[in-house]
GROMACS .gro file of N, CA and C in nm:
model
  552
    1MET      N    1  -1.368   8.468  -2.899
    1MET     CA    2  -1.321   8.569  -2.991
    1MET      C    3  -1.385   8.546  -3.127
    2ASN      N    4  -1.425   8.651  -3.191
    2ASN     CA    5  -1.484   8.647  -3.324
    2ASN      C    6  -1.385   8.587  -3.424
    3GLU      N    7  -1.433   8.495  -3.508
    3GLU     CA    8  -1.345   8.426  -3.605
    3GLU      C    9  -1.279   8.522  -3.702
    4ASP      N   10  -1.350   8.625  -3.746
    4ASP     CA   11  -1.293   8.722  -3.840
    4ASP      C   12  -1.178   8.800  -3.776
    5ILE      N   13  -1.196   8.839  -3.651
    5ILE     CA   14  -1.091   8.911  -3.579
    5ILE      C   15  -0.969   8.820  -3.561
    6LEU      N   16  -0.994   8.695  -3.522
    6LEU     CA   17  -0.885   8.600  -3.504
    6LEU      C   18  -0.811   8.577  -3.637
    7ARG      N   19  -0.883   8.562  -3.744
    7ARG     CA   20  -0.822   8.543  -3.876
    7ARG      C   21  -0.733   8.662  -3.914
    8GLU      N   22  -0.779   8.784  -3.883
    8GLU     CA   23  -0.702   8.905  -3.913
    8GLU      C   24  -0.574   8.910  -3.827
    9ILE      N   25  -0.587   8.874  -3.699
    9ILE     CA   26  -0.469   8.870  -3.610
    9ILE      C   27  -0.367   8.770  -3.663
   10LEU      N   28  -0.414   8.652  -3.704
   10LEU     CA   29  -0.324   8.549  -3.756
   10LEU      C   30  -0.260   8.593  -3.888
   11HIS      N   31  -0.335   8.665  -3.970
   11HIS     CA   32  -0.281   8.715  -4.098
   11HIS      C   33  -0.169   8.817  -4.073
   12LYS      N   34  -0.192   8.910  -3.980
   12LYS     CA   35  -0.091   9.010  -3.946
   12LYS      C   36   0.031   8.944  -3.881
   13HIS      N   37   0.005   8.841  -3.801
   13HIS     CA   38   0.115   8.770  -3.735
   13HIS      C   39   0.202   8.701  -3.839
   14LYS      N   40   0.140   8.643  -3.940
   14LYS     CA   41   0.215   8.576  -4.048
   14LYS      C   42   0.303   8.678  -4.120
   15LYS      N   43   0.248   8.795  -4.148
   15LYS     CA   44   0.327   8.902  -4.211
   15LYS      C   45   0.444   8.940  -4.122
   16TRP      N   46   0.419   8.955  -3.993
   16TRP     CA   47   0.524   8.991  -3.897
   16TRP      C   48   0.633   8.884  -3.898
   17ARG      N   49   0.595   8.757  -3.894
   17ARG     CA   50   0.692   8.647  -3.895
   17ARG      C   51   0.776   8.648  -4.022
   18ASN      N   52   0.716   8.691  -4.132
   18ASN     CA   53   0.788   8.694  -4.260
   18ASN      C   54   0.854   8.827  -4.288
   19GLY      N   55   0.850   8.920  -4.191
   19GLY     CA   56   0.916   9.050  -4.206
   19GLY      C   57   0.851   9.140  -4.309
   20LYS      N   58   0.723   9.123  -4.331
   20LYS     CA   59   0.652   9.203  -4.431
   20LYS      C   60   0.583   9.323  -4.368
   21GLU      N   61   0.565   9.425  -4.449
   21GLU     CA   62   0.499   9.547  -4.406
   21GLU      C   63   0.356   9.518  -4.362
   22GLY      N   64   0.314   9.586  -4.255
   22GLY     CA   65   0.178   9.567  -4.204
   22GLY      C   66   0.167   9.450  -4.108
   23GLY      N   67   0.279   9.385  -4.084
   23GLY     CA   68   0.278   9.273  -3.992
   23GLY      C   69   0.279   9.318  -3.847
   24GLU      N   70   0.227   9.233  -3.762
   24GLU     CA   71   0.221   9.264  -3.620
   24GLU      C   72   0.220   9.134  -3.540
   25ARG      N   73   0.303   9.130  -3.438
   25ARG     CA   74   0.308   9.012  -3.352
   25ARG      C   75   0.170   8.990  -3.288
   26ALA      N   76   0.124   8.866  -3.289
   26ALA     CA   77  -0.008   8.834  -3.233
   26ALA      C   78  -0.007   8.851  -3.081
   27ASP      N   79  -0.097   8.933  -3.032
   27ASP     CA   80  -0.117   8.948  -2.888
   27ASP      C   81  -0.257   8.896  -2.856
   28LEU      N   82  -0.260   8.772  -2.813
   28LEU     CA   83  -0.385   8.707  -2.777
   28LEU      C   84  -0.391   8.682  -2.626
   29SER      N   85  -0.318   8.765  -2.553
   29SER     CA   86  -0.319   8.751  -2.407
   29SER      C   87  -0.461   8.774  -2.356
   30GLU      N   88  -0.502   8.686  -2.263
   30GLU     CA   89  -0.634   8.692  -2.201
   30GLU      C   90  -0.749   8.668  -2.300
   31ALA      N   91  -0.720   8.627  -2.422
   31ALA     CA   92  -0.825   8.606  -2.522
   31ALA      C   93  -0.909   8.482  -2.490
   32ASP      N   94  -1.035   8.489  -2.525
   32ASP     CA   95  -1.125   8.374  -2.511
   32ASP      C   96  -1.119   8.295  -2.641
   33LEU      N   97  -1.040   8.189  -2.640
   33LEU     CA   98  -1.022   8.105  -2.758
   33LEU      C   99  -1.073   7.963  -2.733
   34ARG      N  100  -1.172   7.953  -2.644
   34ARG     CA  101  -1.230   7.822  -2.615
   34ARG      C  102  -1.283   7.761  -2.744
   35TRP      N  103  -1.247   7.637  -2.766
   35TRP     CA  104  -1.291   7.555  -2.879
   35TRP      C  105  -1.248   7.611  -3.015
   36ALA      N  106  -1.153   7.704  -3.017
   36ALA     CA  107  -1.106   7.761  -3.144
   36ALA      C  108  -1.032   7.655  -3.225
   37ASN      N  109  -1.050   7.659  -3.355
   37ASN     CA  110  -0.977   7.568  -3.444
   37ASN      C  111  -0.850   7.639  -3.490
   38LEU      N  112  -0.740   7.607  -3.424
   38LEU     CA  113  -0.610   7.667  -3.457
   38LEU      C  114  -0.516   7.561  -3.513
   39ARG      N  115  -0.574   7.458  -3.570
   39ARG     CA  116  -0.494   7.351  -3.631
   39ARG      C  117  -0.406   7.411  -3.739
   40TRP      N  118  -0.278   7.378  -3.736
   40TRP     CA  119  -0.176   7.425  -3.829
   40TRP      C  120  -0.147   7.575  -3.817
   41ALA      N  121  -0.204   7.643  -3.720
   41ALA     CA  122  -0.181   7.789  -3.707
   41ALA      C  123  -0.036   7.817  -3.672
   42ASN      N  124   0.019   7.923  -3.730
   42ASN     CA  125   0.153   7.967  -3.694
   42ASN      C  126   0.141   8.074  -3.587
   43LEU      N  127   0.162   8.033  -3.463
   43LEU     CA  128   0.158   8.123  -3.349
   43LEU      C  129   0.296   8.135  -3.284
   44SER      N  130   0.397   8.111  -3.364
   44SER     CA  131   0.534   8.120  -3.317
   44SER      C  132   0.559   8.259  -3.260
   45GLU      N  133   0.608   8.265  -3.136
   45GLU     CA  134   0.640   8.388  -3.065
   45GLU      C  135   0.518   8.474  -3.031
   46ALA      N  136   0.398   8.418  -3.044
   46ALA     CA  137   0.277   8.493  -3.010
   46ALA      C  138   0.262   8.503  -2.859
   47ASN      N  139   0.192   8.606  -2.815
   47ASN     CA  140   0.161   8.621  -2.673
   47ASN      C  141   0.023   8.563  -2.647
   48LEU      N  142   0.020   8.447  -2.581
   48LEU     CA  143  -0.105   8.379  -2.545
   48LEU      C  144  -0.118   8.370  -2.392
   49SER      N  145  -0.046   8.455  -2.322
   49SER     CA  146  -0.048   8.449  -2.176
   49SER      C  147  -0.190   8.475  -2.126
   50GLY      N  148  -0.234   8.388  -2.037
   50GLY     CA  149  -0.365   8.402  -1.977
   50GLY      C  150  -0.481   8.371  -2.070
   51ALA      N  151  -0.454   8.326  -2.191
   51ALA     CA  152  -0.562   8.297  -2.286
   51ALA      C  153  -0.638   8.173  -2.242
   52ASN      N  154  -0.767   8.172  -2.272
   52ASN     CA  155  -0.849   8.054  -2.244
   52ASN      C  156  -0.852   7.971  -2.372
   53LEU      N  157  -0.771   7.865  -2.374
   53LEU     CA  158  -0.760   7.776  -2.490
   53LEU      C  159  -0.824   7.641  -2.460
   54SER      N  160  -0.914   7.636  -2.361
   54SER     CA  161  -0.974   7.508  -2.325
   54SER      C  162  -1.053   7.454  -2.445
   55GLY      N  163  -1.027   7.329  -2.476
   55GLY     CA  164  -1.094   7.262  -2.586
   55GLY      C  165  -1.045   7.304  -2.724
   56ALA      N  166  -0.949   7.393  -2.733
   56ALA     CA  167  -0.901   7.442  -2.862
   56ALA      C  168  -0.825   7.332  -2.937
   57ASN      N  169  -0.837   7.333  -3.069
   57ASN     CA  170  -0.762   7.240  -3.152
   57ASN      C  171  -0.633   7.310  -3.195
   58LEU      N  172  -0.522   7.271  -3.132
   58LEU     CA  173  -0.391   7.327  -3.162
   58LEU      C  174  -0.302   7.221  -3.228
   59ARG      N  175  -0.366   7.119  -3.283
   59ARG     CA  176  -0.291   7.011  -3.346
   59ARG      C  177  -0.207   7.067  -3.460
   60TRP      N  178  -0.080   7.032  -3.459
   60TRP     CA  179   0.019   7.075  -3.558
   60TRP      C  180   0.044   7.226  -3.557
   61ALA      N  181  -0.004   7.297  -3.456
   61ALA     CA  182   0.020   7.442  -3.449
   61ALA      C  183   0.166   7.469  -3.416
   62ASP      N  184   0.218   7.577  -3.470
   62ASP     CA  185   0.354   7.621  -3.437
   62ASP      C  186   0.344   7.719  -3.321
   63LEU      N  187   0.378   7.670  -3.203
   63LEU     CA  188   0.377   7.751  -3.082
   63LEU      C  189   0.519   7.775  -3.032
   64SER      N  190   0.615   7.756  -3.120
   64SER     CA  191   0.755   7.773  -3.078
   64SER      C  192   0.778   7.917  -3.033
   65GLY      N  193   0.837   7.930  -2.916
   65GLY     CA  194   0.866   8.062  -2.861
   65GLY      C  195   0.745   8.139  -2.813
   66ALA      N  196   0.627   8.078  -2.817
   66ALA     CA  197   0.506   8.148  -2.773
   66ALA      C  198   0.502   8.159  -2.622
   67ASN      N  199   0.436   8.262  -2.573
   67ASN     CA  200   0.416   8.279  -2.430
   67ASN      C  201   0.280   8.221  -2.394
   68LEU      N  202   0.282   8.104  -2.329
   68LEU     CA  203   0.160   8.036  -2.287
   68LEU      C  204   0.145   8.039  -2.134
   69SER      N  205   0.221   8.124  -2.068
   69SER     CA  206   0.213   8.129  -1.922
   69SER      C  207   0.073   8.171  -1.881
   70GLY      N  208   0.019   8.098  -1.786
   70GLY     CA  209  -0.115   8.128  -1.735
   70GLY      C  210  -0.228   8.090  -1.827
   71ALA      N  211  -0.198   8.030  -1.942
   71ALA     CA  212  -0.304   7.990  -2.036
   71ALA      C  213  -0.377   7.867  -1.984
   72ASP      N  214  -0.507   7.861  -2.009
   72ASP     CA  215  -0.588   7.744  -1.974
   72ASP      C  216  -0.589   7.652  -2.095
   73LEU      N  217  -0.523   7.539  -2.082
   73LEU     CA  218  -0.513   7.442  -2.192
   73LEU      C  219  -0.595   7.316  -2.163
   74SER      N  220  -0.683   7.321  -2.065
   74SER     CA  221  -0.760   7.202  -2.030
   74SER      C  222  -0.843   7.155  -2.149
   75GLY      N  223  -0.827   7.029  -2.185
   75GLY     CA  224  -0.901   6.971  -2.296
   75GLY      C  225  -0.853   7.013  -2.434
   76ALA      N  226  -0.749   7.095  -2.441
   76ALA     CA  227  -0.697   7.138  -2.572
   76ALA      C  228  -0.623   7.022  -2.638
   77ASN      N  229  -0.622   7.020  -2.770
   77ASN     CA  230  -0.549   6.919  -2.845
   77ASN      C  231  -0.416   6.979  -2.889
   78LEU      N  232  -0.308   6.935  -2.825
   78LEU     CA  233  -0.174   6.984  -2.856
   78LEU      C  234  -0.092   6.881  -2.934
   79ARG      N  235  -0.157   6.776  -2.980
   79ARG     CA  236  -0.082   6.670  -3.047
   79ARG      C  237  -0.008   6.723  -3.169
   80TRP      N  238   0.119   6.695  -3.171
   80TRP     CA  239   0.214   6.731  -3.276
   80TRP      C  240   0.237   6.882  -3.286
   81ALA      N  241   0.193   6.957  -3.186
   81ALA     CA  242   0.222   7.101  -3.184
   81ALA      C  243   0.371   7.122  -3.158
   82ASP      N  244   0.424   7.229  -3.212
   82ASP     CA  245   0.565   7.265  -3.192
   82ASP      C  246   0.573   7.354  -3.068
   83LEU      N  247   0.629   7.299  -2.960
   83LEU     CA  248   0.640   7.373  -2.834
   83LEU      C  249   0.784   7.412  -2.801
   84ARG      N  250   0.873   7.404  -2.901
   84ARG     CA  251   1.012   7.440  -2.873
   84ARG      C  252   1.020   7.584  -2.824
   85TRP      N  253   1.095   7.606  -2.719
   85TRP     CA  254   1.122   7.737  -2.661
   85TRP      C  255   0.997   7.810  -2.611
   86ALA      N  256   0.884   7.743  -2.604
   86ALA     CA  257   0.762   7.807  -2.554
   86ALA      C  258   0.770   7.825  -2.403
   87ASN      N  259   0.711   7.932  -2.356
   87ASN     CA  260   0.696   7.958  -2.213
   87ASN      C  261   0.565   7.892  -2.173
   88LEU      N  262   0.574   7.778  -2.103
   88LEU     CA  263   0.458   7.694  -2.076
   88LEU      C  264   0.394   7.722  -1.941
   89PRO      N  265   0.264   7.688  -1.929
   89PRO     CA  266   0.199   7.698  -1.798
   89PRO      C  267   0.251   7.587  -1.705
   90PRO      N  268   0.210   7.587  -1.580
   90PRO     CA  269   0.257   7.485  -1.485
   90PRO      C  270   0.223   7.343  -1.532
   91PRO      N  271   0.303   7.244  -1.489
   91PRO     CA  272   0.280   7.106  -1.532
   91PRO      C  273   0.139   7.055  -1.503
   92GLY      N  274   0.081   7.095  -1.391
   92GLY     CA  275  -0.055   7.051  -1.359
   92GLY      C  276  -0.156   7.091  -1.465
   93ILE      N  277  -0.136   7.207  -1.525
   93ILE     CA  278  -0.224   7.252  -1.634
   93ILE      C  279  -0.197   7.170  -1.760
   94LEU      N  280  -0.070   7.143  -1.788
   94LEU     CA  281  -0.035   7.064  -1.907
   94LEU      C  282  -0.092   6.923  -1.900
   95LEU      N  283  -0.105   6.869  -1.780
   95LEU     CA  284  -0.160   6.734  -1.767
   95LEU      C  285  -0.307   6.729  -1.809
   96LEU      N  286  -0.375   6.843  -1.809
   96LEU     CA  287  -0.517   6.847  -1.845
   96LEU      C  288  -0.541   6.867  -1.993
   97VAL      N  289  -0.434   6.880  -2.070
   97VAL     CA  290  -0.446   6.884  -2.217
   97VAL      C  291  -0.507   6.752  -2.261
   98SER      N  292  -0.579   6.750  -2.369
   98SER     CA  293  -0.637   6.626  -2.421
   98SER      C  294  -0.529   6.548  -2.495
   99TRP      N  295  -0.464   6.454  -2.425
   99TRP     CA  296  -0.351   6.382  -2.482
   99TRP      C  297  -0.392   6.263  -2.566
  100GLY      N  298  -0.514   6.212  -2.550
  100GLY     CA  299  -0.560   6.098  -2.629
  100GLY      C  300  -0.485   5.970  -2.596
  101ALA      N  301  -0.468   5.886  -2.697
  101ALA     CA  302  -0.398   5.758  -2.679
  101ALA      C  303  -0.249   5.783  -2.662
  102ILE      N  304  -0.191   5.714  -2.564
  102ILE     CA  305  -0.048   5.728  -2.536
  102ILE      C  306   0.014   5.590  -2.524
  103SER      N  307   0.146   5.584  -2.522
  103SER     CA  308   0.215   5.455  -2.513
  103SER      C  309   0.176   5.382  -2.385
  104ASP      N  310   0.191   5.251  -2.386
  104ASP     CA  311   0.151   5.169  -2.271
  104ASP      C  312   0.223   5.210  -2.143
  105GLU      N  313   0.355   5.227  -2.147
  105GLU     CA  314   0.429   5.262  -2.026
  105GLU      C  315   0.384   5.397  -1.971
  106LEU      N  316   0.364   5.494  -2.058
  106LEU     CA  317   0.320   5.625  -2.014
  106LEU      C  318   0.176   5.617  -1.962
  107CYS      N  319   0.095   5.534  -2.025
  107CYS     CA  320  -0.043   5.514  -1.979
  107CYS      C  321  -0.044   5.459  -1.836
  108LYS      N  322   0.041   5.362  -1.808
  108LYS     CA  323   0.048   5.306  -1.672
  108LYS      C  324   0.086   5.416  -1.572
  109ARG      N  325   0.183   5.498  -1.607
  109ARG     CA  326   0.228   5.605  -1.518
  109ARG      C  327   0.118   5.710  -1.496
  110CYS      N  328   0.042   5.737  -1.602
  110CYS     CA  329  -0.067   5.835  -1.589
  110CYS      C  330  -0.181   5.778  -1.504
  111MET      N  331  -0.214   5.651  -1.524
  111MET     CA  332  -0.318   5.588  -1.442
  111MET      C  333  -0.273   5.587  -1.296
  112GLN      N  334  -0.145   5.558  -1.273
  112GLN     CA  335  -0.091   5.558  -1.138
  112GLN      C  336  -0.105   5.697  -1.075
  113TYR      N  337  -0.069   5.799  -1.151
  113TYR     CA  338  -0.078   5.937  -1.102
  113TYR      C  339  -0.222   5.972  -1.065
  114ASP      N  340  -0.317   5.935  -1.153
  114ASP     CA  341  -0.459   5.957  -1.123
  114ASP      C  342  -0.498   5.887  -0.993
  115ALA      N  343  -0.458   5.760  -0.981
  115ALA     CA  344  -0.497   5.681  -0.864
  115ALA      C  345  -0.437   5.735  -0.734
  116LEU      N  346  -0.316   5.787  -0.741
  116LEU     CA  347  -0.251   5.837  -0.621
  116LEU      C  348  -0.288   5.981  -0.588
  117ASN      N  349  -0.365   6.044  -0.674
  117ASN     CA  350  -0.407   6.182  -0.650
  117ASN      C  351  -0.556   6.193  -0.623
  118VAL      N  352  -0.611   6.089  -0.562
  118VAL     CA  353  -0.748   6.092  -0.511
  118VAL      C  354  -0.742   6.059  -0.363
  119GLU      N  355  -0.851   6.082  -0.295
  119GLU     CA  356  -0.855   6.045  -0.154
  119GLU      C  357  -0.829   5.895  -0.141
  120THR      N  358  -0.760   5.857  -0.036
  120THR     CA  359  -0.720   5.718  -0.015
  120THR      C  360  -0.838   5.621  -0.027
  121LYS      N  361  -0.954   5.662   0.022
  121LYS     CA  362  -1.069   5.572   0.020
  121LYS      C  363  -1.115   5.536  -0.123
  122TYR      N  364  -1.076   5.615  -0.221
  122TYR     CA  365  -1.115   5.587  -0.360
  122TYR      C  366  -1.015   5.498  -0.433
  123ARG      N  367  -0.898   5.477  -0.376
  123ARG     CA  368  -0.794   5.402  -0.447
  123ARG      C  369  -0.835   5.258  -0.476
  124LYS      N  370  -0.912   5.197  -0.386
  124LYS     CA  371  -0.957   5.060  -0.407
  124LYS      C  372  -1.045   5.051  -0.533
  125ALA      N  373  -1.111   5.160  -0.566
  125ALA     CA  374  -1.196   5.162  -0.685
  125ALA      C  375  -1.115   5.136  -0.812
  126PHE      N  376  -0.987   5.173  -0.811
  126PHE     CA  377  -0.902   5.147  -0.928
  126PHE      C  378  -0.880   4.997  -0.945
  127SER      N  379  -0.863   4.926  -0.834
  127SER     CA  380  -0.848   4.780  -0.840
  127SER      C  381  -0.975   4.717  -0.896
  128ASN      N  382  -1.090   4.762  -0.848
  128ASN     CA  383  -1.217   4.709  -0.897
  128ASN      C  384  -1.236   4.739  -1.045
  129TRP      N  385  -1.200   4.860  -1.084
  129TRP     CA  386  -1.211   4.900  -1.224
  129TRP      C  387  -1.123   4.812  -1.313
  130GLY      N  388  -1.002   4.783  -1.267
  130GLY     CA  389  -0.911   4.697  -1.342
  130GLY      C  390  -0.967   4.558  -1.367
  131LYS      N  391  -1.059   4.518  -1.281
  131LYS     CA  392  -1.121   4.385  -1.294
  131LYS      C  393  -1.257   4.393  -1.364
  132GLY      N  394  -1.287   4.508  -1.426
  132GLY     CA  395  -1.412   4.523  -1.500
  132GLY      C  396  -1.519   4.603  -1.430
  133GLY      N  397  -1.488   4.659  -1.314
  133GLY     CA  398  -1.585   4.737  -1.238
  133GLY      C  399  -1.608   4.876  -1.294
  134ASP      N  400  -1.685   4.953  -1.219
  134ASP     CA  401  -1.720   5.089  -1.259
  134ASP      C  402  -1.598   5.182  -1.260
  135CYS      N  403  -1.615   5.293  -1.327
  135CYS     CA  404  -1.510   5.396  -1.334
  135CYS      C  405  -1.468   5.435  -1.192
  136PRO      N  406  -1.338   5.435  -1.166
  136PRO     CA  407  -1.291   5.468  -1.031
  136PRO      C  408  -1.318   5.612  -0.990
  137MET      N  409  -1.346   5.698  -1.085
  137MET     CA  410  -1.371   5.838  -1.051
  137MET      C  411  -1.519   5.866  -1.023
  138ALA      N  412  -1.606   5.766  -1.046
  138ALA     CA  413  -1.749   5.784  -1.018
  138ALA      C  414  -1.767   5.806  -0.869
  139GLY      N  415  -1.836   5.910  -0.832
  139GLY     CA  416  -1.859   5.940  -0.692
  139GLY      C  417  -1.746   6.016  -0.626
  140ASN      N  418  -1.637   6.035  -0.696
  140ASN     CA  419  -1.524   6.109  -0.643
  140ASN      C  420  -1.551   6.258  -0.664
  141LYS      N  421  -1.521   6.339  -0.565
  141LYS     CA  422  -1.549   6.482  -0.579
  141LYS      C  423  -1.445   6.555  -0.664
  142TYR      N  424  -1.337   6.486  -0.700
  142TYR     CA  425  -1.233   6.547  -0.782
  142TYR      C  426  -1.235   6.489  -0.923
  143GLN      N  427  -1.195   6.569  -1.020
  143GLN     CA  428  -1.182   6.518  -1.156
  143GLN      C  429  -1.047   6.450  -1.171
  144ARG      N  430  -1.029   6.384  -1.284
  144ARG     CA  431  -0.901   6.318  -1.311
  144ARG      C  432  -0.789   6.420  -1.313
  145SER      N  433  -0.671   6.373  -1.278
  145SER     CA  434  -0.553   6.460  -1.275
  145SER      C  435  -0.490   6.476  -1.412
  146ILE      N  436  -0.514   6.379  -1.501
  146ILE     CA  437  -0.455   6.379  -1.634
  146ILE      C  438  -0.562   6.342  -1.735
  147ASN      N  439  -0.563   6.410  -1.849
  147ASN     CA  440  -0.662   6.385  -1.953
  147ASN      C  441  -0.597   6.301  -2.063
  148PHE      N  442  -0.623   6.170  -2.061
  148PHE     CA  443  -0.565   6.078  -2.159
  148PHE      C  444  -0.659   5.960  -2.175
  149GLN      N  445  -0.635   5.878  -2.275
  149GLN     CA  446  -0.717   5.759  -2.299
  149GLN      C  447  -0.657   5.643  -2.220
  150GLU      N  448  -0.721   5.610  -2.109
  150GLU     CA  449  -0.670   5.504  -2.024
  150GLU      C  450  -0.696   5.367  -2.087
  151LYS      N  451  -0.620   5.267  -2.041
  151LYS     CA  452  -0.634   5.129  -2.091
  151LYS      C  453  -0.649   5.038  -1.969
  152ARG      N  454  -0.773   5.000  -1.945
  152ARG     CA  455  -0.805   4.918  -1.829
  152ARG      C  456  -0.716   4.794  -1.818
  153GLU      N  457  -0.687   4.733  -1.934
  153GLU     CA  458  -0.609   4.608  -1.934
  153GLU      C  459  -0.467   4.626  -1.883
  154LEU      N  460  -0.419   4.749  -1.875
  154LEU     CA  461  -0.285   4.776  -1.825
  154LEU      C  462  -0.280   4.798  -1.674
  155TRP      N  463  -0.400   4.812  -1.612
  155TRP     CA  464  -0.400   4.841  -1.469
  155TRP      C  465  -0.342   4.723  -1.392
  156ASP      N  466  -0.260   4.756  -1.294
  156ASP     CA  467  -0.200   4.657  -1.205
  156ASP      C  468  -0.195   4.721  -1.066
  157ASP      N  469  -0.245   4.652  -0.966
  157ASP     CA  470  -0.247   4.708  -0.830
  157ASP      C  471  -0.108   4.743  -0.779
  158LYS      N  472  -0.005   4.684  -0.839
  158LYS     CA  473   0.132   4.715  -0.799
  158LYS      C  474   0.166   4.862  -0.827
  159LEU      N  475   0.090   4.924  -0.918
  159LEU     CA  476   0.114   5.065  -0.949
  159LEU      C  477   0.092   5.153  -0.826
  160LEU      N  478   0.007   5.108  -0.736
  160LEU     CA  479  -0.020   5.186  -0.615
  160LEU      C  480   0.096   5.182  -0.516
  161LYS      N  481   0.187   5.089  -0.538
  161LYS     CA  482   0.301   5.073  -0.447
  161LYS      C  483   0.430   5.131  -0.503
  162LYS      N  484   0.434   5.156  -0.635
  162LYS     CA  485   0.554   5.211  -0.698
  162LYS      C  486   0.563   5.361  -0.672
  163ALA      N  487   0.685   5.411  -0.670
  163ALA     CA  488   0.705   5.556  -0.657
  163ALA      C  489   0.650   5.624  -0.783
  164PRO      N  490   0.561   5.720  -0.765
  164PRO     CA  491   0.502   5.786  -0.882
  164PRO      C  492   0.595   5.888  -0.946
  165TRP      N  493   0.571   5.915  -1.073
  165TRP     CA  494   0.641   6.023  -1.140
  165TRP      C  495   0.581   6.155  -1.093
  166THR      N  496   0.660   6.259  -1.097
  166THR     CA  497   0.611   6.392  -1.063
  166THR      C  498   0.531   6.448  -1.179
  167ALA      N  499   0.455   6.553  -1.153
  167ALA     CA  500   0.379   6.619  -1.259
  167ALA      C  501   0.473   6.671  -1.368
  168VAL      N  502   0.588   6.722  -1.328
  168VAL     CA  503   0.686   6.773  -1.425
  168VAL      C  504   0.733   6.660  -1.517
  169ARG      N  505   0.769   6.546  -1.459
  169ARG     CA  506   0.818   6.433  -1.539
  169ARG      C  507   0.710   6.382  -1.633
  170LEU      N  508   0.586   6.373  -1.584
  170LEU     CA  509   0.475   6.328  -1.669
  170LEU      C  510   0.449   6.427  -1.783
  171ALA      N  511   0.445   6.555  -1.751
  171ALA     CA  512   0.420   6.657  -1.854
  171ALA      C  513   0.529   6.652  -1.961
  172GLU      N  514   0.654   6.639  -1.917
  172GLU     CA  515   0.764   6.631  -2.015
  172GLU      C  516   0.754   6.506  -2.100
  173ALA      N  517   0.717   6.393  -2.040
  173ALA     CA  518   0.703   6.268  -2.115
  173ALA      C  519   0.587   6.278  -2.215
  174LEU      N  520   0.477   6.337  -2.174
  174LEU     CA  521   0.362   6.353  -2.265
  174LEU      C  522   0.397   6.445  -2.382
  175MET      N  523   0.464   6.555  -2.353
  175MET     CA  524   0.502   6.648  -2.460
  175MET      C  525   0.604   6.583  -2.553
  176LYS      N  526   0.697   6.508  -2.497
  176LYS     CA  527   0.798   6.442  -2.580
  176LYS      C  528   0.733   6.342  -2.676
  177GLU      N  529   0.631   6.271  -2.624
  177GLU     CA  530   0.564   6.170  -2.705
  177GLU      C  531   0.466   6.230  -2.806
  178LYS      N  532   0.402   6.340  -2.770
  178LYS     CA  533   0.292   6.391  -2.852
  178LYS      C  534   0.319   6.524  -2.922
  179CYS      N  535   0.426   6.593  -2.886
  179CYS     CA  536   0.452   6.727  -2.943
  179CYS      C  537   0.596   6.733  -2.993
  180LYS      N  538   0.625   6.841  -3.065
  180LYS     CA  539   0.763   6.866  -3.104
  180LYS      C  540   0.823   6.957  -2.998
  181THR      N  541   0.924   6.905  -2.926
  181THR     CA  542   0.982   6.984  -2.818
  181THR      C  543   1.133   6.999  -2.831
  182THR      N  544   1.192   6.937  -2.933
  182THR     CA  545   1.337   6.950  -2.954
  182THR      C  546   1.363   6.982  -3.099
  183ASN      N  547   1.487   7.013  -3.129
  183ASN     CA  548   1.524   7.047  -3.267
  183ASN      C  549   1.554   6.925  -3.352
  184LYS      N  550   1.536   6.806  -3.299
  184LYS     CA  551   1.568   6.684  -3.375
  184LYS      C  552   1.469   6.660  -3.485
   0.00000   0.00000   0.00000
């Protein structure tokens, strides 16, 4: 989407949010917003359904009450974004957001999820990687299940034997740690 058009939509949306004349709720449904810089943008209650937000910078954006159903958020930066009351895409899509560095416990759970969501023959590669070997996803026909900064030193083969968290639980934990999702 053209930056000038996007700027005008955001300006009208701000007016709408403030109850001013000439305001209009942002309708960015199906919009191509790949790599858009929406840092600090107020998109509260905006319609972003089906939008392509891959790689977009949404850091500190107000997405409260926004409709993000069907949006592509792969590689997007949602850190510290306000997601209260937002209509979110499926958890599998949320796991592909660029989460960056995360807490150690959550990192272990995410590495476990990645390891358990590859073909069984590739799981041994995670053990080798933990000992300084090559990336466990090298040669794998699938990409990682979660986009985060892994910590090799936290890998433990016991993770392959523990019951994994579901995609929903992981997505909620990532959002709780990296976004604003409650009124607290």
